[in-house]
Coordinates of C-alpha atoms and ligand atoms in Angstrom, one line a residue:
Chain D
M1 CA 9.3 40.3 -7.3
L2 CA 8.1 38.9 -10.6
N3 CA 10.8 41.0 -12.4
E4 CA 13.4 39.5 -10.2
K5 CA 12.3 36.0 -11.3
N6 CA 12.4 37.1 -14.9
N7 CA 15.9 38.5 -14.5
N8 CA 17.6 35.5 -13.1
H9 CA 15.8 32.6 -14.6
H10 CA 18.4 32.2 -17.3
Q11 CA 21.3 32.4 -15.0
N12 CA 20.6 29.5 -12.7
N13 CA 22.4 26.2 -13.4
I14 CA 20.8 23.8 -15.7
V15 CA 19.5 20.7 -13.8
Y16 CA 17.6 18.9 -16.5
D17 CA 18.1 19.3 -20.2
V18 CA 15.5 17.4 -22.0
K19 CA 16.3 16.9 -25.7
K20 CA 14.0 15.4 -28.3
L21 CA 12.3 13.1 -25.8
N22 CA 9.8 10.7 -27.3
L23 CA 8.0 8.1 -25.2
W24 CA 5.7 5.3 -26.4
Y25 CA 3.3 3.2 -24.4
G26 CA 3.4 0.2 -26.7
D27 CA 2.6 1.7 -30.1
V28 CA 1.1 4.9 -28.7
L29 CA 3.3 7.9 -28.8
A30 CA 2.6 9.7 -25.5
L31 CA 5.4 12.3 -25.5
K32 CA 6.4 13.9 -28.8
D33 CA 9.8 15.5 -29.3
I34 CA 9.9 17.2 -25.9
N35 CA 12.6 19.9 -25.4
L36 CA 12.7 21.5 -22.0
T37 CA 15.3 23.0 -19.7
I38 CA 14.8 22.9 -15.9
R39 CA 17.0 25.2 -13.8
E40 CA 18.2 25.1 -10.2
N41 CA 16.1 26.6 -7.3
Q42 CA 13.2 27.3 -9.5
V43 CA 9.7 26.0 -9.5
T44 CA 8.9 24.7 -13.0
A45 CA 5.2 24.0 -13.4
I46 CA 3.8 21.6 -16.0
I47 CA 0.3 22.5 -17.0
G48 CA -2.1 21.1 -19.6
P49 CA -5.4 19.2 -20.0
S50 CA -5.9 15.7 -18.7
G51 CA -4.1 13.0 -20.7
C52 CA -1.6 15.4 -22.3
G53 CA 1.3 13.6 -20.8
K54 CA 2.2 15.6 -17.7
S55 CA 2.5 12.6 -15.4
T56 CA 4.3 10.6 -18.1
F57 CA 6.8 13.4 -18.4
I58 CA 7.5 13.9 -14.7
K59 CA 7.8 10.1 -14.2
T60 CA 10.4 10.1 -16.9
L61 CA 12.6 12.5 -15.0
N62 CA 13.2 9.9 -12.3
R63 CA 12.6 6.9 -14.6
M64 CA 9.6 5.7 -12.7
V65 CA 8.2 4.9 -16.2
D66 CA 10.7 2.0 -16.2
N67 CA 8.1 0.1 -14.0
I68 CA 5.5 0.3 -16.7
P69 CA 5.8 -2.6 -19.2
A70 CA 6.0 -1.7 -22.9
V71 CA 7.4 1.8 -22.3
R72 CA 10.0 2.8 -24.9
T73 CA 11.9 6.1 -25.1
S74 CA 14.1 7.9 -27.5
G75 CA 16.0 11.2 -27.2
E76 CA 18.0 12.4 -24.2
V77 CA 17.3 13.6 -20.7
L78 CA 20.4 15.1 -19.3
Y79 CA 20.6 15.4 -15.5
Y80 CA 23.5 17.6 -14.6
G81 CA 25.0 16.6 -18.0
T82 CA 24.4 12.8 -17.6
N83 CA 21.9 11.1 -19.8
I84 CA 19.6 9.3 -17.4
F85 CA 18.9 6.6 -20.0
S86 CA 22.6 5.7 -20.2
D87 CA 23.5 2.1 -19.3
T88 CA 26.1 3.3 -16.7
L89 CA 23.6 5.3 -14.7
R90 CA 22.1 3.5 -11.8
V91 CA 18.5 4.4 -11.5
E92 CA 18.5 3.9 -7.7
E93 CA 21.2 6.5 -7.4
L94 CA 19.3 8.9 -9.7
R95 CA 16.3 8.6 -7.4
T96 CA 18.2 9.4 -4.2
S97 CA 19.0 12.7 -5.9
V98 CA 15.5 13.2 -7.4
G99 CA 12.7 12.8 -4.9
M100 CA 9.0 12.3 -5.9
V101 CA 5.7 13.2 -4.3
F102 CA 2.6 11.6 -5.8
Q103 CA -0.9 12.7 -6.5
K104 CA -2.5 10.6 -3.8
P105 CA -0.6 10.8 -0.5
N106 CA 1.1 7.4 -0.2
P107 CA 2.7 7.0 3.2
F108 CA 3.7 3.5 4.2
P109 CA 1.4 1.7 6.7
K110 CA 4.1 2.4 9.4
S111 CA 4.6 5.0 12.0
I112 CA 5.4 8.6 11.2
Y113 CA 8.9 8.1 12.3
E114 CA 9.4 4.9 10.3
N115 CA 8.1 6.7 7.2
V116 CA 10.6 9.5 7.5
V117 CA 13.6 7.3 8.2
Y118 CA 12.7 4.8 5.5
G119 CA 15.0 6.3 2.9
P120 CA 17.9 6.9 5.2
K121 CA 17.6 3.3 6.6
I122 CA 17.5 1.6 3.2
H123 CA 20.5 3.6 2.2
G124 CA 22.4 2.3 5.1
I125 CA 22.1 4.8 8.0
S126 CA 21.3 2.9 11.2
D127 CA 22.6 5.3 14.0
K128 CA 19.5 6.1 16.1
K129 CA 20.8 9.5 16.9
I130 CA 21.3 10.5 13.3
L131 CA 18.0 9.0 12.4
S132 CA 16.1 11.1 14.9
E133 CA 18.0 14.2 13.9
I134 CA 17.0 13.5 10.3
T135 CA 13.4 13.0 11.4
E136 CA 13.2 16.3 13.1
T137 CA 14.9 18.2 10.3
S138 CA 12.8 16.6 7.6
L139 CA 9.5 17.1 9.4
K140 CA 10.4 20.7 10.1
S141 CA 11.3 21.3 6.5
A142 CA 7.9 19.9 5.5
S143 CA 6.2 22.1 8.2
L144 CA 4.8 19.1 9.9
W145 CA 7.0 18.9 13.0
E146 CA 4.9 20.9 15.3
E147 CA 1.8 18.9 14.5
V148 CA 3.4 15.4 15.0
K149 CA 6.3 15.8 17.3
D150 CA 4.3 14.3 20.2
R151 CA 3.2 11.2 18.2
L152 CA 6.1 10.2 16.0
H153 CA 5.4 6.6 16.7
A154 CA 1.7 6.7 15.8
N155 CA 0.6 5.2 12.5
A156 CA 0.8 7.6 9.5
Y157 CA -2.7 6.6 8.5
G158 CA -4.1 8.5 11.5
L159 CA -3.0 11.8 9.9
S160 CA -5.2 14.0 7.7
G161 CA -4.8 13.9 3.9
G162 CA -2.8 17.2 3.9
Q163 CA -0.6 16.0 6.8
Q164 CA 0.0 12.7 5.0
Q165 CA 1.1 14.6 1.9
R166 CA 3.5 16.7 3.9
L167 CA 4.8 13.5 5.5
C168 CA 5.5 12.2 2.0
I169 CA 7.4 15.4 1.3
A170 CA 9.3 14.9 4.6
R171 CA 10.0 11.3 3.6
S172 CA 11.5 12.5 0.3
L173 CA 13.5 15.3 1.9
A174 CA 15.0 12.8 4.4
I175 CA 17.5 11.5 1.8
Q176 CA 18.4 15.1 0.8
P177 CA 17.6 15.1 -2.9
Q178 CA 18.4 18.0 -5.1
V179 CA 15.2 17.9 -7.1
L180 CA 11.7 17.3 -5.9
L181 CA 9.1 16.1 -8.5
M182 CA 5.5 16.6 -7.6
D183 CA 2.6 15.2 -9.6
E184 CA -0.5 17.1 -8.7
P185 CA 0.4 17.0 -5.0
T186 CA -2.7 18.9 -3.9
S187 CA -5.4 17.5 -6.2
A188 CA -6.6 15.2 -3.4
L189 CA -6.5 17.9 -0.7
D190 CA -8.9 20.6 0.6
P191 CA -8.1 24.3 0.0
I192 CA -6.5 24.8 3.4
A193 CA -4.2 21.9 3.1
T194 CA -3.5 23.0 -0.5
N195 CA -2.6 26.4 0.7
K196 CA -0.2 24.9 3.3
I197 CA 1.6 22.9 0.6
E198 CA 1.9 25.9 -1.7
E199 CA 3.5 27.9 1.1
L200 CA 5.8 25.0 1.7
I201 CA 6.8 24.8 -1.9
N202 CA 7.6 28.5 -1.8
E203 CA 9.9 27.8 1.1
L204 CA 11.5 24.7 -0.3
K205 CA 12.5 26.3 -3.6
K206 CA 15.3 28.2 -1.9
Y207 CA 17.0 24.9 -1.3
Y208 CA 15.6 22.5 -3.9
T209 CA 14.7 22.5 -7.6
I210 CA 11.0 21.7 -7.9
V211 CA 9.1 20.4 -10.9
I212 CA 5.3 20.4 -10.2
V213 CA 2.5 19.1 -12.4
T214 CA -0.8 20.8 -11.8
H215 CA -4.0 21.1 -13.7
N216 CA -4.9 24.1 -11.5
M217 CA -3.7 27.1 -13.4
Q218 CA -4.1 29.5 -10.5
Q219 CA -1.7 27.2 -8.6
A220 CA 0.8 27.3 -11.4
A221 CA 0.5 31.1 -11.5
R222 CA 0.9 31.4 -7.7
I223 CA 3.9 29.2 -7.1
S224 CA 6.0 28.7 -10.2
D225 CA 8.7 30.7 -11.9
I226 CA 8.6 28.9 -15.2
T227 CA 5.5 27.3 -16.7
S228 CA 5.5 24.8 -19.5
F229 CA 2.3 24.1 -21.3
F230 CA 1.7 20.6 -22.6
L231 CA -0.9 19.6 -25.1
S232 CA -1.4 16.1 -26.7
G233 CA 2.1 15.0 -25.6
E234 CA 3.8 18.1 -27.0
V235 CA 5.4 21.1 -25.3
I236 CA 3.5 24.1 -26.8
E237 CA 5.3 26.8 -24.9
T238 CA 7.7 27.2 -22.0
D239 CA 8.4 30.6 -20.5
A240 CA 8.4 32.7 -17.4
T241 CA 5.2 32.0 -15.6
Q242 CA 4.2 35.7 -15.6
K243 CA 4.7 35.8 -19.4
I244 CA 2.7 32.6 -20.0
F245 CA -0.2 34.0 -18.0
T246 CA -0.3 37.5 -19.3
N247 CA 1.1 37.4 -22.8
P248 CA 1.7 33.9 -24.2
N249 CA 3.3 33.5 -27.6
D250 CA 1.1 30.6 -28.8
K251 CA -2.6 30.9 -29.5
K252 CA -3.2 27.5 -28.0
T253 CA -1.7 28.5 -24.7
E254 CA -3.9 31.5 -24.6
D255 CA -7.0 29.4 -25.3
Y256 CA -6.1 27.1 -22.5
I257 CA -5.3 29.6 -19.8
T258 CA -8.4 31.6 -20.7
G259 CA -10.5 28.5 -20.2
K260 CA -11.5 27.9 -23.9
F261 CA -10.7 24.2 -23.5
G262 CA -9.4 21.7 -21.0
Chain V
M1 CA -24.4 31.8 -27.2
N2 CA -23.2 28.3 -26.8
H3 CA -24.7 28.1 -23.4
H4 CA -28.2 29.0 -24.7
N5 CA -28.2 26.4 -27.4
S6 CA -27.4 23.6 -25.0
S7 CA -30.1 24.5 -22.5
D8 CA -32.7 24.5 -25.4
N9 CA -31.6 21.0 -26.3
N10 CA -32.0 19.9 -22.7
E11 CA -35.6 20.9 -22.6
K12 CA -36.4 19.0 -25.8
N13 CA -34.9 15.9 -24.2
I14 CA -37.7 15.6 -21.7
E15 CA -40.7 14.2 -23.5
L16 CA -44.1 15.3 -22.2
N17 CA -47.6 14.0 -23.0
N18 CA -50.6 16.0 -24.2
E19 CA -51.5 17.2 -20.7
G20 CA -48.0 18.5 -20.3
K21 CA -47.0 15.9 -17.8
L22 CA -44.2 13.3 -17.8
K23 CA -44.9 10.5 -20.3
T24 CA -45.5 7.1 -18.6
F25 CA -43.9 4.1 -20.1
F26 CA -45.4 1.2 -18.2
N27 CA -48.6 0.1 -16.4
K28 CA -48.1 0.2 -12.7
D29 CA -50.8 -2.5 -12.1
I30 CA -48.9 -5.1 -14.2
I31 CA -45.7 -4.3 -12.3
S32 CA -47.5 -4.8 -9.0
K33 CA -48.8 -8.2 -10.1
R34 CA -45.4 -9.4 -11.3
M35 CA -43.9 -8.1 -8.0
N36 CA -46.1 -10.7 -6.2
N37 CA -44.6 -13.5 -8.2
R38 CA -41.1 -12.3 -7.6
I39 CA -41.6 -11.9 -3.9
L40 CA -42.9 -15.5 -3.7
L41 CA -39.9 -16.7 -5.7
D42 CA -37.7 -14.9 -3.3
K43 CA -39.2 -16.8 -0.4
V44 CA -38.9 -20.1 -2.1
A45 CA -35.2 -19.4 -2.9
K46 CA -34.6 -18.5 0.7
K47 CA -36.0 -21.9 1.8
L48 CA -34.0 -23.8 -0.8
F49 CA -30.7 -22.2 0.2
F50 CA -31.5 -22.7 3.9
G51 CA -32.2 -26.3 3.1
S52 CA -28.7 -26.7 1.6
I53 CA -26.9 -25.4 4.6
L54 CA -29.1 -27.5 6.8
F55 CA -28.1 -30.6 4.9
A56 CA -24.4 -29.8 5.4
L57 CA -25.0 -29.1 9.1
I58 CA -26.9 -32.4 9.7
I59 CA -24.1 -34.4 8.1
L60 CA -21.6 -32.6 10.3
V61 CA -23.7 -33.3 13.4
I62 CA -24.0 -37.0 12.5
L63 CA -20.3 -37.2 12.0
F64 CA -19.5 -35.5 15.3
Y65 CA -22.1 -37.7 17.1
R66 CA -20.6 -41.0 15.7
I67 CA -17.1 -40.0 16.5
G68 CA -18.1 -38.7 19.9
V69 CA -19.8 -41.9 20.9
L70 CA -17.0 -44.0 19.7
S71 CA -14.2 -42.0 21.2
I72 CA -15.8 -41.2 24.6
G73 CA -13.7 -42.7 27.4
W74 CA -10.8 -43.3 25.1
I75 CA -9.3 -39.9 25.0
D76 CA -7.3 -39.3 28.1
L77 CA -3.8 -38.4 29.1
Q78 CA -2.7 -42.0 28.8
F79 CA -4.0 -42.1 25.2
L80 CA -2.0 -39.0 24.3
T81 CA 1.2 -40.0 26.1
S82 CA 1.6 -43.7 25.5
N83 CA 3.1 -45.3 22.5
L84 CA 1.4 -47.6 20.0
S85 CA 0.8 -51.1 21.3
I86 CA -0.9 -54.3 20.1
F87 CA -3.0 -54.1 23.3
P88 CA -5.7 -51.5 22.7
E89 CA -6.1 -50.6 26.4
K90 CA -2.4 -49.8 26.7
A91 CA -2.0 -48.1 23.3
G92 CA -1.6 -44.4 22.8
I93 CA -0.8 -42.0 20.0
Y94 CA 2.3 -40.3 21.4
G95 CA 4.5 -41.7 18.6
V96 CA 1.9 -40.8 16.0
L97 CA 1.7 -37.2 17.3
I98 CA 5.5 -37.0 17.2
G99 CA 5.4 -38.4 13.6
S100 CA 2.9 -35.7 12.5
F101 CA 4.9 -33.0 14.3
L102 CA 8.2 -34.0 12.6
L103 CA 6.4 -34.1 9.2
M104 CA 5.5 -30.5 9.8
V105 CA 9.1 -29.7 10.7
V106 CA 9.9 -30.7 7.2
V107 CA 6.8 -29.3 5.4
I108 CA 6.7 -25.9 7.0
P109 CA 10.2 -24.6 6.1
V110 CA 10.3 -26.3 2.7
T111 CA 6.9 -25.0 1.6
L112 CA 7.3 -21.5 3.1
L113 CA 10.7 -21.0 1.5
L114 CA 9.9 -22.4 -1.9
G115 CA 6.3 -21.2 -2.0
I116 CA 6.9 -17.6 -1.0
S117 CA 10.0 -17.3 -3.1
T118 CA 8.0 -18.6 -6.1
A119 CA 5.1 -16.2 -5.4
I120 CA 7.5 -13.2 -5.1
Y121 CA 9.3 -14.2 -8.3
L122 CA 6.1 -14.6 -10.3
E123 CA 4.5 -11.4 -9.0
E124 CA 7.4 -9.0 -8.7
Y125 CA 10.2 -10.1 -11.0
A126 CA 8.7 -12.2 -13.9
K127 CA 7.7 -10.2 -16.9
K128 CA 3.9 -10.2 -17.2
G129 CA 3.5 -12.3 -20.3
R130 CA 3.1 -15.7 -21.8
F131 CA 5.7 -17.4 -19.4
Q132 CA 4.0 -16.0 -16.4
S133 CA 0.5 -17.0 -17.4
F134 CA 1.8 -20.4 -18.4
V135 CA 3.3 -21.0 -15.0
N136 CA 0.2 -19.6 -13.3
I137 CA -2.1 -22.0 -15.2
N138 CA 0.2 -24.9 -14.3
I139 CA 0.1 -24.0 -10.6
S140 CA -3.7 -23.9 -10.6
N141 CA -3.7 -27.3 -12.3
L142 CA -1.2 -28.7 -9.8
A143 CA -3.4 -27.6 -7.0
G144 CA -6.1 -29.8 -8.5
V145 CA -4.0 -32.9 -9.0
P146 CA -5.2 -35.8 -6.8
S147 CA -3.0 -36.4 -3.8
V148 CA -2.4 -40.0 -4.8
I149 CA -0.5 -38.8 -7.8
F150 CA 1.7 -36.7 -5.5
G151 CA 2.3 -39.8 -3.5
L152 CA 3.4 -41.7 -6.6
L153 CA 5.7 -38.8 -7.5
G154 CA 7.1 -38.8 -3.9
L155 CA 7.6 -42.6 -4.0
T156 CA 9.5 -42.4 -7.3
V157 CA 11.6 -39.3 -6.6
F158 CA 12.2 -39.2 -2.8
G159 CA 11.5 -42.8 -1.8
R160 CA 13.4 -44.6 -4.6
L161 CA 15.6 -42.2 -6.5
L162 CA 16.9 -40.3 -3.5
N163 CA 16.7 -43.5 -1.5
L164 CA 14.9 -41.9 1.4
G165 CA 12.5 -44.9 1.7
S166 CA 9.4 -44.2 3.8
S167 CA 11.2 -41.9 6.2
I168 CA 9.8 -38.7 7.7
L169 CA 11.9 -36.7 5.2
A170 CA 10.4 -38.6 2.2
G171 CA 6.9 -38.1 3.6
G172 CA 7.5 -34.4 4.4
L173 CA 8.9 -33.6 1.0
T174 CA 6.0 -35.4 -0.7
L175 CA 3.5 -33.5 1.4
S176 CA 5.4 -30.3 0.6
L177 CA 5.0 -30.8 -3.1
L178 CA 1.3 -31.4 -2.5
V179 CA 0.7 -28.1 -0.7
L180 CA 3.2 -26.0 -2.5
P181 CA 0.6 -24.8 -5.1
I182 CA -1.7 -23.7 -2.4
I183 CA 1.0 -21.6 -0.7
V184 CA 2.1 -20.2 -4.0
A185 CA -1.4 -19.2 -5.0
A186 CA -2.1 -17.7 -1.6
G187 CA 1.2 -15.8 -1.7
Q188 CA 0.6 -14.4 -5.1
E189 CA -2.9 -13.3 -4.1
A190 CA -1.6 -11.6 -1.0
I191 CA 1.3 -9.9 -2.9
R192 CA -1.1 -8.8 -5.7
A193 CA -3.3 -7.1 -3.1
V194 CA -0.5 -4.8 -1.9
P195 CA -1.4 -1.5 -3.7
G196 CA 1.0 -0.3 -6.3
F197 CA 1.3 3.2 -4.8
L198 CA 3.2 1.7 -1.8
R199 CA 5.7 0.2 -4.1
D200 CA 6.0 3.5 -6.0
G201 CA 6.8 5.2 -2.7
A202 CA 9.7 2.8 -2.1
Y203 CA 11.0 2.9 -5.7
A204 CA 10.9 6.7 -5.7
M205 CA 13.2 6.7 -2.7
G206 CA 15.8 4.7 -4.7
A207 CA 14.9 1.3 -3.3
T208 CA 15.9 -1.7 -5.3
K209 CA 13.3 -4.3 -6.2
W210 CA 14.3 -6.6 -3.4
T211 CA 14.5 -3.8 -0.8
T212 CA 10.9 -2.8 -1.9
V213 CA 9.7 -6.4 -1.6
R214 CA 11.4 -6.8 1.8
T215 CA 10.4 -3.5 3.4
V216 CA 7.0 -2.8 1.8
V217 CA 5.5 -5.7 -0.1
L218 CA 6.1 -8.6 2.3
P219 CA 5.1 -6.8 5.5
S220 CA 1.8 -5.8 3.9
A221 CA 1.3 -9.2 2.4
L222 CA 2.3 -11.2 5.4
P223 CA -1.1 -11.7 7.0
G224 CA -2.4 -13.1 3.7
I225 CA 0.6 -15.3 3.2
L226 CA 0.4 -16.5 6.8
T227 CA -3.3 -17.4 6.5
G228 CA -2.7 -19.3 3.3
S229 CA 0.3 -21.1 4.8
I230 CA -1.6 -22.2 7.8
L231 CA -4.4 -23.5 5.7
A232 CA -1.9 -25.3 3.5
V233 CA -0.2 -26.8 6.5
S234 CA -3.5 -28.1 8.0
R235 CA -4.2 -29.7 4.6
A236 CA -0.8 -31.5 4.9
I237 CA -1.5 -32.6 8.4
G238 CA -4.7 -34.3 7.3
E239 CA -3.5 -36.0 4.1
T240 CA -3.4 -39.8 4.0
A241 CA -3.2 -40.9 0.4
P242 CA 0.4 -39.8 -0.4
L243 CA 1.7 -41.4 2.7
V244 CA -0.1 -44.7 2.0
V245 CA 1.5 -44.7 -1.4
L246 CA 4.9 -44.1 0.1
G247 CA 4.5 -47.3 2.0
I248 CA 4.3 -46.2 5.6
P249 CA 4.4 -49.4 7.7
A250 CA 1.1 -50.3 9.4
L251 CA 2.4 -50.7 12.9
I252 CA 5.4 -48.9 14.3
L253 CA 6.3 -49.5 17.8
R254 CA 9.1 -47.1 18.2
V255 CA 8.7 -43.3 18.6
P256 CA 10.5 -41.6 15.6
N257 CA 13.7 -39.8 16.8
S258 CA 15.1 -38.3 13.6
L259 CA 14.0 -37.2 10.1
M260 CA 15.2 -40.5 8.7
S261 CA 13.1 -42.6 11.1
D262 CA 10.1 -44.5 9.9
F263 CA 6.9 -43.1 11.2
T264 CA 3.2 -42.9 11.2
A265 CA 1.1 -39.8 11.3
L266 CA -2.4 -39.0 12.6
P267 CA -4.4 -39.5 9.4
I268 CA -2.6 -42.7 8.3
Q269 CA -3.0 -44.2 11.8
I270 CA -6.7 -43.5 11.6
Y271 CA -6.7 -45.2 8.2
Y272 CA -4.9 -48.4 9.4
W273 CA -6.9 -48.7 12.6
T274 CA -10.1 -48.4 10.7
L275 CA -9.0 -51.1 8.3
D276 CA -8.3 -53.4 11.2
T277 CA -11.6 -53.0 13.1
V278 CA -12.7 -56.4 11.9
L279 CA -9.9 -58.0 13.8
T280 CA -10.0 -55.8 16.9
P281 CA -13.2 -53.9 17.5
E282 CA -11.5 -51.5 19.9
Y283 CA -9.5 -50.1 17.0
A284 CA -12.7 -48.3 15.9
N285 CA -12.7 -46.5 19.2
M286 CA -9.0 -45.6 18.9
A287 CA -9.5 -44.4 15.3
A288 CA -12.4 -42.2 16.5
A289 CA -10.3 -40.8 19.4
T290 CA -7.5 -40.0 16.9
I291 CA -10.0 -38.3 14.6
V292 CA -11.0 -36.1 17.5
V293 CA -7.4 -35.2 18.2
L294 CA -6.8 -34.4 14.5
L295 CA -10.0 -32.3 14.3
V296 CA -9.1 -30.3 17.3
L297 CA -5.6 -29.7 15.8
L298 CA -7.1 -28.6 12.5
F299 CA -9.7 -26.4 14.3
L300 CA -7.0 -24.7 16.3
L301 CA -4.9 -24.1 13.2
N302 CA -7.8 -22.6 11.3
S303 CA -8.7 -20.4 14.2
V304 CA -5.2 -19.0 14.3
A305 CA -5.5 -18.3 10.5
I306 CA -8.8 -16.5 11.0
V307 CA -7.5 -14.5 14.0
I308 CA -4.5 -13.4 12.0
R309 CA -6.6 -12.5 9.0
N310 CA -9.0 -10.4 11.1
K311 CA -6.3 -8.7 13.1
Y312 CA -4.0 -7.7 10.3
Q313 CA -6.6 -6.9 7.6
R314 CA -5.3 -3.6 6.2
R315 CA -7.3 -0.8 4.8
Y316 CA -5.5 1.9 2.8
Ligands
ADP401 N1 0.4 3.0 -18.1 C1 0.0 3.4 -19.3 N2 -0.2 2.6 -20.3 C2 -0.7 3.1 -21.5 N3 -1.0 4.3 -21.7 C3 -0.8 5.2 -20.7 C4 -0.4 4.8 -19.5 N4 -0.3 5.9 -18.7 C5 -0.8 6.9 -19.4 N5 -1.1 6.5 -20.7 C6 -1.6 7.4 -21.7 O1 -0.6 8.4 -22.0 C7 -1.2 9.6 -22.1 C8 -0.7 10.6 -21.1 O2 -1.1 10.2 -19.8 P1 -0.7 11.0 -18.5 O3 0.8 11.2 -18.6 O4 -1.2 10.3 -17.4 O5 -1.4 12.4 -18.7 P2 -1.7 13.5 -17.6 O6 -0.9 13.3 -16.4 O7 -1.3 14.8 -18.3 O8 -3.2 13.5 -17.4 C9 -2.7 9.4 -22.0 O9 -3.3 9.3 -23.3 C10 -2.8 8.1 -21.3 O10 -4.0 7.4 -21.7
MG402 MG1 -1.6 12.9 -14.4

């Protein structure tokens, strides 16, 4: 199984090609000369200690960093060959193709149904039949359907934290993105809910490309194909997950995964 | 190794006295004595604060009593449905109510549209920086400008420059200016209270800024905006000074029938009637009766605001 991962991880199409990416918050350089390739239908895990720039990096991939004042970038992030910083790229369009799930579940204070159809609706789908089809498909893909099918019109805030997070995943899936970015999606959840989401990620990677930030190394080891170790805004090492966790090239990576710091 | 060292250090941090007990730093008797004083002070403070609220309540009771005595027997259906008249027993405030109502027909759409748009712009679109804080400071200042000044502005701009005279439109626009800062400030506060992670949810789905505002920010901010708006509107209903400056005629016998009509409104009618009590003592009763109507109206509006606030208060 692990061998299989190793064998084909260089063959899958390139989704993101990050080249010499620097990012500043004002005068503070938060990402330093990042080079990273993300491939189709793989789970790429970003690991590293708090404050090393994991969130900043993943928020750059769908340009959510645009919303933070005083952010500047240099370098290139190619998404299927197009630089996402180019003037001709519409950021709204990028985000319909790159979904994002946040650290703290953030459903809208609306019904479960309204949460799932939010994306389709704002992008112009109004046919009730299509919308309810999308709802069912998305909730099934997020393994939430069975739990909520009888209360689609109940408020999303009545769900448990784990269910809310799966609802947020369903909400992202409803506009059929190609990539799913997840920033520590289980850090606010209990172990059972975490386990459910990890199983879900394993399922989703057949159809989506997933980038997941986690500071839980066991999680990275369990669910990812590729792991990239960040430290102080730099990529120290990116390799097959199995390699990173058994025989890393860099001493710093080894120190981190063996718990010497972080 | 490391572990050992740190636990040694920890033991050294707890200082013990000769008998091997925890060192004491203060005399419990002194503390107990000081405690007596503090508890006494607490009781005095409680009495003082209660006195303050009692003072306010007594004034309110006197006010209600005076108005009640004066207005009793004067408020009836006839008073509410008849038009103004020089004969006190025949006079009613129908036209005055219509005047106030038509004023609100101008004030509500104008202030809501301009006020909420301004709040949205400042909170969601404007770059956080010098321009935004400059505008914010000015809005706070405007909210503190005496209403007479707004009356003068209204007289100059709407009354004379735009030639609207002392019509309902001129009065309504003047009152709109007066309460606009209140609505903008309330709107900004309500918008600011919408948590950022909800906006992120929308942006991450490819929503534009306006879509995010329309589908996520405004629905969540609406209760706050509505409450602020109602309070602003009730302020406008009760304002007298700007209308006096605009030159609202003292006695209007016709019921206003368009936004260009001359008019009187509840507070200004109270003002004129009170002025003329020397000539006709019954005017005092009519003023009191009108005050009751105005107070009931304000009370109702404020209650609606409170109900909305309590009902839609969101927890995330
Ligand atoms: N909005 C911001 N403004 C300024 N500095 C920020 C901001 N967000 C993050 N940073 C800084 O950037 C660095 C990386 O942060 P972040 O990407 O959140 O790290 P991680 O997700 O790995 O914990 C940290 O030093 C942090 O203080
Ligand atoms: Mg983070």
